[in-house]
mmCIF file of C-alpha atoms in Angstrom:
data_model
loop_
_atom_site.group_PDB
_atom_site.id
_atom_site.type_symbol
_atom_site.label_atom_id
_atom_site.label_comp_id
_atom_site.label_asym_id
_atom_site.label_seq_id
_atom_site.Cartn_x
_atom_site.Cartn_y
_atom_site.Cartn_z
ATOM 1 C CA MET A 29 -48.886 23.955 -3.997
ATOM 2 C CA THR A 30 -50.868 21.196 -2.174
ATOM 3 C CA PRO A 31 -49.421 17.713 -2.901
ATOM 4 C CA PRO A 32 -51.757 15.305 -4.736
ATOM 5 C CA ASP A 33 -54.004 13.018 -2.775
ATOM 6 C CA SER A 34 -52.363 9.721 -2.165
ATOM 7 C CA ARG A 35 -55.646 7.951 -2.770
ATOM 8 C CA ALA A 36 -56.182 9.485 -6.201
ATOM 9 C CA PRO A 37 -57.099 7.074 -9.003
ATOM 10 C CA ALA A 38 -54.127 5.165 -10.320
ATOM 11 C CA ALA A 39 -54.458 6.403 -13.795
ATOM 12 C CA ASP A 40 -54.199 10.061 -12.823
ATOM 13 C CA ALA A 41 -51.258 9.427 -10.440
ATOM 14 C CA VAL A 42 -49.159 7.507 -13.028
ATOM 15 C CA THR A 43 -50.065 10.111 -15.725
ATOM 16 C CA ALA A 44 -48.618 12.846 -13.489
ATOM 17 C CA ALA A 45 -45.561 10.765 -12.665
ATOM 18 C CA ALA A 46 -44.892 9.662 -16.165
ATOM 19 C CA THR A 47 -45.218 13.025 -17.742
ATOM 20 C CA GLY A 48 -43.222 14.916 -15.065
ATOM 21 C CA PRO A 49 -39.744 13.876 -16.388
ATOM 22 C CA ARG A 50 -40.672 14.675 -19.993
ATOM 23 C CA THR A 51 -41.600 18.179 -19.131
ATOM 24 C CA THR A 52 -38.721 18.619 -16.770
ATOM 25 C CA ALA A 53 -36.287 17.456 -19.331
ATOM 26 C CA ALA A 54 -37.666 19.755 -21.856
ATOM 27 C CA ALA A 55 -37.451 22.723 -19.574
ATOM 28 C CA ALA A 56 -33.837 21.858 -18.686
ATOM 29 C CA VAL A 57 -32.531 22.029 -22.180
ATOM 30 C CA THR A 58 -29.426 24.317 -22.247
ATOM 31 C CA THR A 59 -29.051 26.486 -25.302
ATOM 32 C CA PRO A 60 -25.870 27.952 -26.478
ATOM 33 C CA ARG A 61 -27.029 31.426 -25.491
ATOM 34 C CA THR A 62 -27.815 30.218 -21.964
ATOM 35 C CA LEU A 63 -24.442 28.563 -21.692
ATOM 36 C CA TRP A 64 -22.620 31.677 -22.852
ATOM 37 C CA ARG A 65 -24.602 33.885 -20.387
ATOM 38 C CA ARG A 66 -23.631 31.615 -17.480
ATOM 39 C CA SER A 67 -19.930 31.244 -18.350
ATOM 40 C CA ARG A 68 -19.013 34.579 -20.036
ATOM 41 C CA GLY A 69 -17.727 36.130 -16.762
ATOM 42 C CA PHE A 70 -15.421 33.265 -16.194
ATOM 43 C CA LEU A 71 -14.147 33.060 -19.687
ATOM 44 C CA ILE A 72 -13.516 36.913 -19.802
ATOM 45 C CA CYS A 73 -11.445 36.681 -16.587
ATOM 46 C CA LEU A 74 -9.559 33.725 -17.851
ATOM 47 C CA GLY A 75 -8.780 35.515 -21.134
ATOM 48 C CA ILE A 76 -7.505 38.609 -19.267
ATOM 49 C CA LEU A 77 -5.238 36.381 -17.099
ATOM 50 C CA ILE A 78 -3.854 34.528 -20.194
ATOM 51 C CA ALA A 79 -3.202 37.858 -22.045
ATOM 52 C CA ALA A 80 -1.443 39.364 -18.956
ATOM 53 C CA ALA A 81 0.705 36.328 -18.533
ATOM 54 C CA VAL A 82 1.604 36.386 -22.281
ATOM 55 C CA THR A 83 2.379 39.995 -22.171
ATOM 56 C CA LEU A 84 4.530 39.835 -19.072
ATOM 57 C CA ALA A 85 6.427 36.786 -20.461
ATOM 58 C CA ALA A 86 7.071 38.644 -23.686
ATOM 59 C CA LEU A 87 8.319 41.652 -21.867
ATOM 60 C CA ALA A 88 10.652 39.736 -19.566
ATOM 61 C CA SER A 89 11.936 37.298 -22.113
ATOM 62 C CA GLY A 90 14.299 39.677 -23.674
ATOM 63 C CA SER A 91 16.162 40.783 -20.571
ATOM 64 C CA ARG A 92 15.829 37.998 -17.887
ATOM 65 C CA HIS A 93 17.979 34.886 -18.555
ATOM 66 C CA GLY A 94 18.899 33.737 -15.026
ATOM 67 C CA ARG A 95 21.541 33.783 -12.381
ATOM 68 C CA LEU A 96 25.124 34.086 -13.634
ATOM 69 C CA ASP A 97 23.919 34.281 -17.334
ATOM 70 C CA PRO A 98 26.275 36.568 -19.393
ATOM 71 C CA ARG A 99 23.279 37.665 -21.348
ATOM 72 C CA SER A 100 21.396 38.875 -18.299
ATOM 73 C CA ALA A 101 21.304 42.466 -17.189
ATOM 74 C CA ASP A 102 19.631 41.531 -13.873
ATOM 75 C CA PRO A 103 21.481 42.110 -10.563
ATOM 76 C CA ASP A 104 22.268 38.415 -10.328
ATOM 77 C CA GLY A 105 23.328 38.169 -13.959
ATOM 78 C CA SER A 106 26.798 38.486 -15.434
ATOM 79 C CA ARG A 107 26.277 40.617 -18.515
ATOM 80 C CA ALA A 108 28.668 43.293 -17.218
ATOM 81 C CA VAL A 109 31.558 40.895 -17.103
ATOM 82 C CA ALA A 110 30.817 39.565 -20.592
ATOM 83 C CA GLU A 111 30.734 43.105 -21.986
ATOM 84 C CA LEU A 112 34.073 44.119 -20.319
ATOM 85 C CA LEU A 113 35.635 40.808 -21.719
ATOM 86 C CA ARG A 114 34.323 41.624 -25.130
ATOM 87 C CA ALA A 115 35.848 45.076 -24.983
ATOM 88 C CA ARG A 116 39.211 43.373 -24.316
ATOM 89 C CA GLY A 117 38.881 41.084 -27.357
ATOM 90 C CA VAL A 118 37.556 38.026 -25.497
ATOM 91 C CA THR A 119 34.564 36.186 -27.124
ATOM 92 C CA THR A 120 32.043 34.510 -24.909
ATOM 93 C CA ARG A 121 30.168 31.487 -25.992
ATOM 94 C CA VAL A 122 27.314 30.095 -23.838
ATOM 95 C CA VAL A 123 26.762 26.346 -23.779
ATOM 96 C CA THR A 124 24.221 24.389 -21.732
ATOM 97 C CA THR A 125 25.538 20.771 -22.023
ATOM 98 C CA ALA A 126 28.802 19.184 -20.845
ATOM 99 C CA ARG A 127 29.353 17.599 -24.221
ATOM 100 C CA GLU A 128 29.293 21.030 -25.910
ATOM 101 C CA ALA A 129 31.622 22.354 -23.156
ATOM 102 C CA ALA A 130 34.102 19.616 -23.577
ATOM 103 C CA ALA A 131 34.017 19.888 -27.341
ATOM 104 C CA ALA A 132 34.644 23.639 -27.254
ATOM 105 C CA ALA A 133 37.562 23.377 -24.687
ATOM 106 C CA GLY A 134 41.116 23.922 -25.998
ATOM 107 C CA PRO A 135 44.516 25.526 -25.467
ATOM 108 C CA ALA A 136 43.053 28.981 -26.362
ATOM 109 C CA THR A 137 39.913 28.752 -24.282
ATOM 110 C CA THR A 138 38.872 29.364 -20.803
ATOM 111 C CA LEU A 139 36.081 26.979 -19.634
ATOM 112 C CA LEU A 140 33.789 28.460 -16.933
ATOM 113 C CA VAL A 141 31.560 25.910 -15.073
ATOM 114 C CA THR A 142 29.067 27.951 -13.115
ATOM 115 C CA ASP A 143 27.525 25.210 -11.047
ATOM 116 C CA PRO A 144 29.598 22.045 -11.054
ATOM 117 C CA ASP A 145 27.743 20.510 -8.029
ATOM 118 C CA ARG A 146 24.524 20.067 -10.034
ATOM 119 C CA LEU A 147 26.225 17.794 -12.720
ATOM 120 C CA GLY A 148 25.583 14.083 -12.971
ATOM 121 C CA GLU A 149 28.439 11.580 -13.044
ATOM 122 C CA SER A 150 28.698 11.432 -16.887
ATOM 123 C CA ARG A 151 28.929 15.185 -17.123
ATOM 124 C CA LEU A 152 31.499 15.359 -14.505
ATOM 125 C CA ARG A 153 33.620 12.798 -16.438
ATOM 126 C CA ALA A 154 33.263 14.900 -19.684
ATOM 127 C CA ILE A 155 34.486 18.055 -17.875
ATOM 128 C CA ARG A 156 37.299 16.091 -16.315
ATOM 129 C CA SER A 157 38.504 14.924 -19.649
ATOM 130 C CA ALA A 158 38.420 18.400 -20.900
ATOM 131 C CA ILE A 159 40.505 19.537 -17.960
ATOM 132 C CA ASP A 160 43.107 16.919 -18.604
ATOM 133 C CA LEU A 161 43.360 17.129 -22.330
ATOM 134 C CA SER A 162 42.426 20.673 -23.382
ATOM 135 C CA GLY A 163 45.607 22.531 -22.122
ATOM 136 C CA GLY A 164 43.436 25.590 -21.340
ATOM 137 C CA ARG A 165 42.139 27.038 -18.169
ATOM 138 C CA THR A 166 39.088 25.669 -16.353
ATOM 139 C CA VAL A 167 37.355 27.829 -13.748
ATOM 140 C CA LEU A 168 35.007 25.956 -11.319
ATOM 141 C CA LEU A 169 32.717 28.352 -9.653
ATOM 142 C CA ALA A 170 32.033 27.393 -6.016
ATOM 143 C CA PRO A 171 32.679 23.675 -6.395
ATOM 144 C CA GLY A 172 31.812 21.619 -3.348
ATOM 145 C CA SER A 173 32.640 18.033 -2.255
ATOM 146 C CA PRO A 174 30.266 16.432 -4.800
ATOM 147 C CA SER A 175 32.231 17.828 -7.752
ATOM 148 C CA LEU A 176 35.679 18.135 -6.298
ATOM 149 C CA ARG A 177 36.059 14.307 -6.166
ATOM 150 C CA ASP A 178 35.827 14.127 -9.971
ATOM 151 C CA LEU A 179 37.113 17.469 -11.213
ATOM 152 C CA ALA A 180 39.932 18.332 -8.609
ATOM 153 C CA PRO A 181 40.576 15.212 -6.492
ATOM 154 C CA ALA A 182 43.651 16.916 -4.919
ATOM 155 C CA ALA A 183 41.500 19.528 -3.189
ATOM 156 C CA ARG A 184 38.892 19.370 -0.462
ATOM 157 C CA THR A 185 36.511 21.765 0.977
ATOM 158 C CA LYS A 186 37.364 23.270 4.400
ATOM 159 C CA GLY A 187 34.224 24.930 5.835
ATOM 160 C CA THR A 188 32.763 28.253 4.993
ATOM 161 C CA ALA A 189 34.498 31.631 4.802
ATOM 162 C CA PHE A 190 32.201 33.879 6.662
ATOM 163 C CA ASP A 191 34.018 37.205 5.585
ATOM 164 C CA GLU A 192 33.178 38.079 2.102
ATOM 165 C CA ASP A 193 35.862 40.763 1.192
ATOM 166 C CA LEU A 194 39.326 39.217 1.676
ATOM 167 C CA ASP A 195 42.842 40.268 0.998
ATOM 168 C CA PRO A 196 44.971 38.395 -1.800
ATOM 169 C CA GLY A 197 47.733 36.957 0.625
ATOM 170 C CA CYS A 198 49.435 35.367 -2.370
ATOM 171 C CA PRO A 199 51.936 36.078 -5.156
ATOM 172 C CA LEU A 200 49.399 35.295 -7.934
ATOM 173 C CA PRO A 201 49.662 38.320 -10.428
ATOM 174 C CA ALA A 202 45.960 38.427 -10.890
ATOM 175 C CA ALA A 203 45.192 38.616 -7.147
ATOM 176 C CA ALA A 204 48.007 41.119 -6.523
ATOM 177 C CA THR A 205 46.678 43.405 -9.190
ATOM 178 C CA ALA A 206 42.986 43.151 -8.101
ATOM 179 C CA GLY A 207 43.717 43.476 -4.382
ATOM 180 C CA ARG A 208 40.873 43.010 -1.963
ATOM 181 C CA ALA A 209 37.999 41.158 -3.496
ATOM 182 C CA ALA A 210 34.712 39.405 -2.586
ATOM 183 C CA THR A 211 35.845 35.764 -2.869
ATOM 184 C CA GLY A 212 34.528 34.761 0.698
ATOM 185 C CA GLY A 213 31.058 33.920 1.843
ATOM 186 C CA ASP A 214 31.013 30.365 0.713
ATOM 187 C CA HIS A 215 33.664 27.615 0.370
ATOM 188 C CA ARG A 216 37.175 27.469 1.576
ATOM 189 C CA TYR A 217 39.676 24.792 0.351
ATOM 190 C CA THR A 218 42.721 22.722 1.277
ATOM 191 C CA THR A 219 45.052 20.466 -0.798
ATOM 192 C CA ASP A 220 46.485 17.102 -0.055
ATOM 193 C CA GLY A 221 50.071 18.089 -0.693
ATOM 194 C CA ALA A 222 49.477 19.091 -4.223
ATOM 195 C CA THR A 223 51.332 22.025 -5.773
ATOM 196 C CA GLY A 224 49.181 25.094 -6.432
ATOM 197 C CA THR A 225 48.688 28.696 -5.530
ATOM 198 C CA ALA A 226 46.500 29.539 -2.649
ATOM 199 C CA CYS A 227 44.944 33.072 -2.479
ATOM 200 C CA TYR A 228 42.398 35.036 -0.457
ATOM 201 C CA PRO A 229 42.763 33.079 2.815
ATOM 202 C CA SER A 230 40.060 33.071 5.407
ATOM 203 C CA GLY A 231 41.035 31.466 8.757
ATOM 204 C CA GLY A 232 44.165 30.049 7.148
ATOM 205 C CA HIS A 233 42.425 28.329 4.235
ATOM 206 C CA PRO A 234 42.222 29.861 0.692
ATOM 207 C CA THR A 235 38.981 30.734 -1.130
ATOM 208 C CA LEU A 236 40.863 30.924 -4.429
ATOM 209 C CA LEU A 237 43.086 27.918 -5.392
ATOM 210 C CA VAL A 238 44.850 27.460 -8.831
ATOM 211 C CA LEU A 239 46.006 24.004 -9.552
ATOM 212 C CA PRO A 240 47.932 22.752 -12.545
ATOM 213 C CA SER A 241 46.311 20.358 -14.894
ATOM 214 C CA GLY A 242 47.702 17.282 -16.548
ATOM 215 C CA THR A 243 48.558 19.034 -19.837
ATOM 216 C CA ALA A 244 51.308 21.645 -20.044
ATOM 217 C CA GLY A 245 50.081 25.217 -19.934
ATOM 218 C CA GLY A 246 46.692 24.287 -18.466
ATOM 219 C CA ASP A 247 45.316 24.963 -15.021
ATOM 220 C CA THR A 248 42.224 24.653 -12.904
ATOM 221 C CA VAL A 249 40.882 27.592 -10.828
ATOM 222 C CA LEU A 250 38.785 26.874 -7.792
ATOM 223 C CA LEU A 251 36.777 30.039 -6.931
ATOM 224 C CA GLY A 252 34.997 29.721 -3.579
ATOM 225 C CA SER A 253 32.308 32.280 -4.295
ATOM 226 C CA GLU A 254 30.386 33.463 -7.439
ATOM 227 C CA THR A 255 30.014 36.976 -6.110
ATOM 228 C CA ILE A 256 32.680 38.593 -8.144
ATOM 229 C CA LEU A 257 30.857 37.738 -11.394
ATOM 230 C CA LEU A 258 27.437 39.276 -10.442
ATOM 231 C CA ASN A 259 26.472 42.511 -11.943
ATOM 232 C CA LYS A 260 25.452 43.981 -8.587
ATOM 233 C CA GLU A 261 28.907 43.263 -7.016
ATOM 234 C CA LEU A 262 31.189 43.799 -9.988
ATOM 235 C CA ALA A 263 32.046 47.486 -9.086
ATOM 236 C CA SER A 264 32.875 46.653 -5.418
ATOM 237 C CA GLU A 265 36.526 46.384 -4.343
ATOM 238 C CA GLY A 266 38.725 44.619 -6.897
ATOM 239 C CA ASN A 267 35.966 42.195 -8.156
ATOM 240 C CA ALA A 268 36.078 43.439 -11.751
ATOM 241 C CA SER A 269 39.833 43.283 -12.027
ATOM 242 C CA LEU A 270 40.019 39.732 -10.560
ATOM 243 C CA ALA A 271 37.157 38.433 -12.733
ATOM 244 C CA LEU A 272 38.680 39.861 -15.895
ATOM 245 C CA GLN A 273 42.147 38.434 -15.172
ATOM 246 C CA LEU A 274 40.795 34.956 -14.313
ATOM 247 C CA LEU A 275 38.495 34.727 -17.283
ATOM 248 C CA GLY A 276 40.478 36.762 -19.817
ATOM 249 C CA THR A 277 43.724 34.993 -20.104
ATOM 250 C CA ARG A 278 42.622 33.233 -23.348
ATOM 251 C CA PRO A 279 40.908 34.818 -26.379
ATOM 252 C CA ASP A 280 37.876 32.475 -26.118
ATOM 253 C CA LEU A 281 35.614 32.040 -23.059
ATOM 254 C CA VAL A 282 33.204 29.001 -22.973
ATOM 255 C CA TRP A 283 30.503 29.895 -20.481
ATOM 256 C CA TYR A 284 28.816 26.620 -19.188
ATOM 257 C CA LEU A 285 25.411 27.066 -17.733
ATOM 258 C CA PRO A 286 24.133 23.641 -16.897
ATOM 259 C CA SER A 287 20.524 23.022 -17.923
ATOM 260 C CA PRO A 288 18.127 21.218 -15.490
ATOM 261 C CA ALA A 289 18.599 18.113 -17.497
ATOM 262 C CA GLU A 290 22.398 18.113 -16.799
ATOM 263 C CA ALA A 291 21.761 17.551 -13.078
ATOM 264 C CA GLU A 292 20.747 13.912 -13.827
ATOM 265 C CA ASP A 293 22.847 11.126 -15.120
ATOM 266 C CA GLU A 294 22.282 9.550 -18.628
ATOM 267 C CA ASP A 295 21.256 6.199 -16.987
ATOM 268 C CA PRO A 296 17.903 5.390 -18.619
ATOM 269 C CA ALA A 297 16.817 3.498 -15.522
ATOM 270 C CA GLN A 298 16.579 6.928 -13.751
ATOM 271 C CA GLU A 299 13.144 8.054 -14.906
ATOM 272 C CA GLN A 300 11.329 11.111 -13.759
ATOM 273 C CA SER A 301 7.582 11.581 -13.521
ATOM 274 C CA PHE A 302 5.750 14.453 -15.056
ATOM 275 C CA LEU A 303 5.499 16.229 -11.801
ATOM 276 C CA ASP A 304 9.404 16.003 -11.334
ATOM 277 C CA LEU A 305 9.725 17.756 -14.663
ATOM 278 C CA LEU A 306 7.641 20.700 -13.614
ATOM 279 C CA PRO A 307 9.453 23.757 -12.130
ATOM 280 C CA HIS A 308 8.929 24.131 -8.355
ATOM 281 C CA GLY A 309 6.952 27.388 -8.773
ATOM 282 C CA TRP A 310 4.269 25.568 -10.860
ATOM 283 C CA SER A 311 3.401 23.367 -7.822
ATOM 284 C CA TRP A 312 2.658 26.454 -5.761
ATOM 285 C CA ALA A 313 0.728 27.898 -8.606
ATOM 286 C CA PHE A 314 -1.489 24.826 -8.922
ATOM 287 C CA LEU A 315 -2.003 24.782 -5.195
ATOM 288 C CA GLN A 316 -3.176 28.498 -5.347
ATOM 289 C CA LEU A 317 -5.484 27.778 -8.173
ATOM 290 C CA PHE A 318 -6.926 24.809 -6.335
ATOM 291 C CA VAL A 319 -7.624 26.920 -3.239
ATOM 292 C CA ALA A 320 -9.087 29.742 -5.352
ATOM 293 C CA ALA A 321 -11.349 27.245 -7.131
ATOM 294 C CA ALA A 322 -12.395 25.740 -3.812
ATOM 295 C CA LEU A 323 -13.292 29.163 -2.364
ATOM 296 C CA ALA A 324 -15.254 30.058 -5.563
ATOM 297 C CA ALA A 325 -17.251 26.801 -5.356
ATOM 298 C CA LEU A 326 -18.002 27.574 -1.728
ATOM 299 C CA TRP A 327 -19.024 31.092 -2.633
ATOM 300 C CA ARG A 328 -21.165 30.091 -5.517
ATOM 301 C CA ALA A 329 -22.746 26.932 -3.753
ATOM 302 C CA ARG A 330 -26.147 27.135 -2.222
ATOM 303 C CA ARG A 331 -26.365 27.391 1.542
ATOM 304 C CA LEU A 332 -27.275 24.095 3.260
ATOM 305 C CA GLY A 333 -29.875 24.466 5.948
ATOM 306 C CA PRO A 334 -33.427 23.382 7.025
ATOM 307 C CA LEU A 335 -36.293 23.509 4.523
ATOM 308 C CA VAL A 336 -38.238 26.721 4.395
ATOM 309 C CA THR A 337 -41.930 26.654 3.354
ATOM 310 C CA GLU A 338 -42.382 29.018 0.404
ATOM 311 C CA LYS A 339 -45.633 30.875 -0.224
ATOM 312 C CA LEU A 340 -46.501 30.419 -3.814
ATOM 313 C CA PRO A 341 -47.935 33.437 -5.538
ATOM 314 C CA VAL A 342 -50.708 31.251 -7.071
ATOM 315 C CA ALA A 343 -52.517 28.388 -5.544
ATOM 316 C CA VAL A 344 -52.899 25.493 -8.000
ATOM 317 C CA ARG A 345 -55.120 22.582 -7.177
ATOM 318 C CA ALA A 346 -53.647 19.171 -7.262
ATOM 319 C CA SER A 347 -56.316 17.955 -9.727
ATOM 320 C CA GLU A 348 -55.521 20.820 -12.242
ATOM 321 C CA THR A 349 -51.905 19.795 -12.134
ATOM 322 C CA THR A 350 -52.801 16.096 -12.592
ATOM 323 C CA GLU A 351 -55.168 16.914 -15.570
ATOM 324 C CA GLY A 352 -52.647 19.180 -17.220
ATOM 325 C CA ARG A 353 -49.887 16.621 -17.108
ATOM 326 C CA ALA A 354 -52.352 14.033 -18.249
ATOM 327 C CA ARG A 355 -53.176 15.919 -21.379
ATOM 328 C CA LEU A 356 -49.467 16.252 -22.162
ATOM 329 C CA TYR A 357 -49.007 12.605 -21.498
ATOM 330 C CA ARG A 358 -51.838 11.743 -23.879
ATOM 331 C CA LYS A 359 -50.431 14.065 -26.546
ATOM 332 C CA ALA A 360 -47.137 12.129 -26.354
ATOM 333 C CA GLY A 361 -48.914 8.771 -26.883
ATOM 334 C CA ALA A 362 -46.674 6.948 -24.497
ATOM 335 C CA ARG A 363 -49.059 4.022 -23.605
ATOM 336 C CA ASP A 364 -46.250 1.617 -23.035
ATOM 337 C CA ARG A 365 -44.597 3.685 -20.352
ATOM 338 C CA ALA A 366 -48.054 4.455 -18.778
ATOM 339 C CA ALA A 367 -48.932 0.833 -18.549
ATOM 340 C CA THR A 368 -45.588 -0.120 -17.053
ATOM 341 C CA VAL A 369 -45.711 2.602 -14.400
ATOM 342 C CA LEU A 370 -49.395 1.691 -13.658
ATOM 343 C CA ARG A 371 -48.680 -1.897 -13.019
ATOM 344 C CA ALA A 372 -45.464 -1.316 -11.157
ATOM 345 C CA ALA A 373 -47.124 1.262 -8.799
ATOM 346 C CA THR A 374 -50.079 -1.153 -8.200
ATOM 347 C CA ARG A 375 -47.792 -4.052 -7.458
ATOM 348 C CA GLU A 376 -45.775 -2.086 -4.874
ATOM 349 C CA ARG A 377 -49.011 -0.947 -3.173
ATOM 350 C CA LEU A 378 -50.376 -4.500 -3.150
ATOM 351 C CA ALA A 379 -47.113 -5.926 -1.749
ATOM 352 C CA ALA A 380 -47.330 -3.368 1.127
ATOM 353 C CA LEU A 381 -50.922 -4.424 1.834
ATOM 354 C CA LEU A 382 -50.223 -8.204 1.644
ATOM 355 C CA GLY A 383 -46.888 -8.209 3.577
ATOM 356 C CA VAL A 384 -44.734 -9.145 0.655
ATOM 357 C CA PRO A 385 -41.217 -7.851 0.977
ATOM 358 C CA PRO A 386 -40.595 -4.722 -1.343
ATOM 359 C CA THR A 387 -37.758 -6.614 -3.034
ATOM 360 C CA GLN A 388 -40.195 -9.286 -4.217
ATOM 361 C CA ALA A 389 -42.979 -6.855 -5.243
ATOM 362 C CA HIS A 390 -42.304 -7.412 -8.890
ATOM 363 C CA ASP A 391 -41.782 -11.274 -8.694
ATOM 364 C CA PRO A 392 -44.899 -13.073 -10.022
ATOM 365 C CA GLN A 393 -44.167 -16.193 -7.973
ATOM 366 C CA ALA A 394 -44.126 -14.225 -4.776
ATOM 367 C CA LEU A 395 -46.914 -11.691 -5.409
ATOM 368 C CA LEU A 396 -49.527 -13.598 -7.385
ATOM 369 C CA PRO A 397 -50.194 -16.366 -4.736
ATOM 370 C CA ALA A 398 -50.604 -13.712 -2.025
ATOM 371 C CA VAL A 399 -53.066 -11.570 -4.075
ATOM 372 C CA SER A 400 -55.032 -14.731 -4.881
ATOM 373 C CA ALA A 401 -55.445 -15.683 -1.302
ATOM 374 C CA ARG A 402 -57.069 -12.335 -0.453
ATOM 375 C CA LEU A 403 -59.672 -12.459 -3.196
ATOM 376 C CA THR A 404 -62.976 -13.829 -2.321
ATOM 377 C CA GLU A 405 -64.988 -13.363 -5.453
ATOM 378 C CA ARG A 406 -64.250 -14.594 -9.067
ATOM 379 C CA GLN A 407 -60.515 -13.997 -9.636
ATOM 380 C CA PRO A 408 -59.500 -12.096 -12.733
ATOM 381 C CA ASP A 409 -56.532 -12.976 -14.843
ATOM 382 C CA LEU A 410 -53.950 -11.724 -12.307
ATOM 383 C CA THR A 411 -51.001 -12.542 -14.540
ATOM 384 C CA GLY A 412 -52.249 -10.513 -17.500
ATOM 385 C CA LEU A 413 -53.468 -7.768 -15.286
ATOM 386 C CA LEU A 414 -50.301 -7.187 -13.227
ATOM 387 C CA PHE A 415 -47.613 -8.448 -15.631
ATOM 388 C CA GLY A 416 -49.326 -8.357 -19.092
ATOM 389 C CA THR A 417 -48.583 -6.680 -22.358
ATOM 390 C CA THR A 418 -48.963 -3.023 -23.357
ATOM 391 C CA PRO A 419 -52.435 -1.805 -24.360
ATOM 392 C CA THR A 420 -52.881 -0.900 -27.972
ATOM 393 C CA THR A 421 -55.396 1.848 -27.568
ATOM 394 C CA ASP A 422 -56.258 4.610 -25.163
ATOM 395 C CA ALA A 423 -59.405 2.903 -24.276
ATOM 396 C CA ALA A 424 -57.529 -0.232 -23.314
ATOM 397 C CA LEU A 425 -55.130 1.851 -21.209
ATOM 398 C CA VAL A 426 -58.128 3.376 -19.307
ATOM 399 C CA ALA A 427 -59.682 -0.018 -18.936
ATOM 400 C CA LEU A 428 -56.379 -1.337 -17.477
ATOM 401 C CA ALA A 429 -56.251 1.451 -14.998
ATOM 402 C CA ASP A 430 -59.870 0.848 -13.947
ATOM 403 C CA HIS A 431 -59.164 -2.889 -13.416
ATOM 404 C CA LEU A 432 -56.065 -2.205 -11.501
ATOM 405 C CA ASP A 433 -57.927 0.166 -9.265
ATOM 406 C CA ALA A 434 -60.676 -2.178 -8.695
ATOM 407 C CA LEU A 435 -58.170 -4.940 -7.837
ATOM 408 C CA GLU A 436 -56.459 -2.733 -5.325
ATOM 409 C CA ARG A 437 -59.669 -1.672 -3.803
ATOM 410 C CA GLU A 438 -60.827 -5.292 -3.384
ATOM 411 C CA VAL A 439 -57.619 -6.254 -1.771
ATOM 412 C CA ARG A 440 -57.719 -3.363 0.502
ATOM 413 C CA THR A 441 -61.242 -4.022 1.720
ATOM 414 C CA SER A 442 -61.029 -7.845 1.894
#
C-alpha cells in the first residue's frame, strides 16, 4: 500500500492517525475462544505431564522408601533383614528423629543409627545420652570422625578397608558363627587403649568394633560398612547371619533413619533459604525446564532479518484509506482528540521550519514569538489557534484544520 502523501491536508492526516489506534485496538481484542485455541496445545501437554507424574508417584510410593529403610524392597533397602528379624520375634520400629530414638531406647532394645555423620550436635548429644543410660545395644552404621567424637570418643577411624569380604579374626560369638562377611569397603577403626572386641580386621585394623557402654549390660557396635544390611547383599557370605546376630539380641529394634532436618542443629540462628530446602534433583529439573522453555521460545519466535517488500493482493489508494478512517473517526465523535493531535502536529512542523528545538515545540513562550516573526500580514490569534480549547462542533473542527493549514502554508512560503 502506498504511504499517505506527507503534504496531505492536516485534517486528513490527523484523522488517519487518530482513528488508527482505535481500529487496531478493536481488532486486537482477544476472546476466550481465541485464547483457548492458542494455548490448548500447551495446556494438553502440561496436563499429560502432570497426570504421568502423579501416576508414577502413586505407583512408586508403596514400595520405594529409600536406602537402608526396613520397609523398602529395593536393592538398597533393608526389608529382608526386618522380615528375618520379625520371624525371630524381634519387632522393628522406624523413627526419624533423635528425640524419638532416645525415648525408645532401653535395656530391651537395640538402637540402630543408620547415618550418624549427618546428625547435628544436639542430635548427637541425645543419642549419646541414650548410649550411656539405656543399658541396651547401640549399633552405629559406618560412623566417621564427625560422629565418633560424641558417640564413641574412645574410637577413631583408621583409613579405608579396601577389601569388602573379610574373615572374623576375633572370638566374638556373632562373628564366629557368621564367618566371612562384607564388613569392609568403608571405615576401619582403632581404640585409644579402651577395652573392646575388634573383629574383621583389614590391614591390622578392625571394621567391626564392640565397645562397652557406661551402663551394665549395654554396648556400642561400630560397623564400618552398611553392606550387610542391604537387600542385594544379604544372601552373600555370612552377611545375613551377622546382621541378625548384631540386631537381634534384644526383642525390640529401634531403626533410626535421620530425616533431612536432623542434619542441622536446633540453633534458630541457622536459617535456610527456600532453595536450600529443595531436594538436589529439583534444581536440575528447574534447569532443564528453563532450557526447554528457552528452546521453545526460540523455535516459536519470528526470525529476525532484513525487511522484505510484500506485494499486496489489492492496491488501496492512500486517499481511500484516509477517507475511510476519517468516517470512523467522525462516527466516534472524538473532536477533543482530533483538535489535540491537529495542533500538536502543526506545532512540530512549525518548529522544524522555524528552527525551534523539538523539545520546545509545545512551549508557547518559545514557539509563538518565532511564528510571529515570520508572519508578514495581519497576525491571527496564535495562542488560541495553536494552544486553544476544543472545538464544540464538527464545523469548528474543520475550520480549525483550515486555519492551521493556512498558518503552516504562510510560514512555509514566507
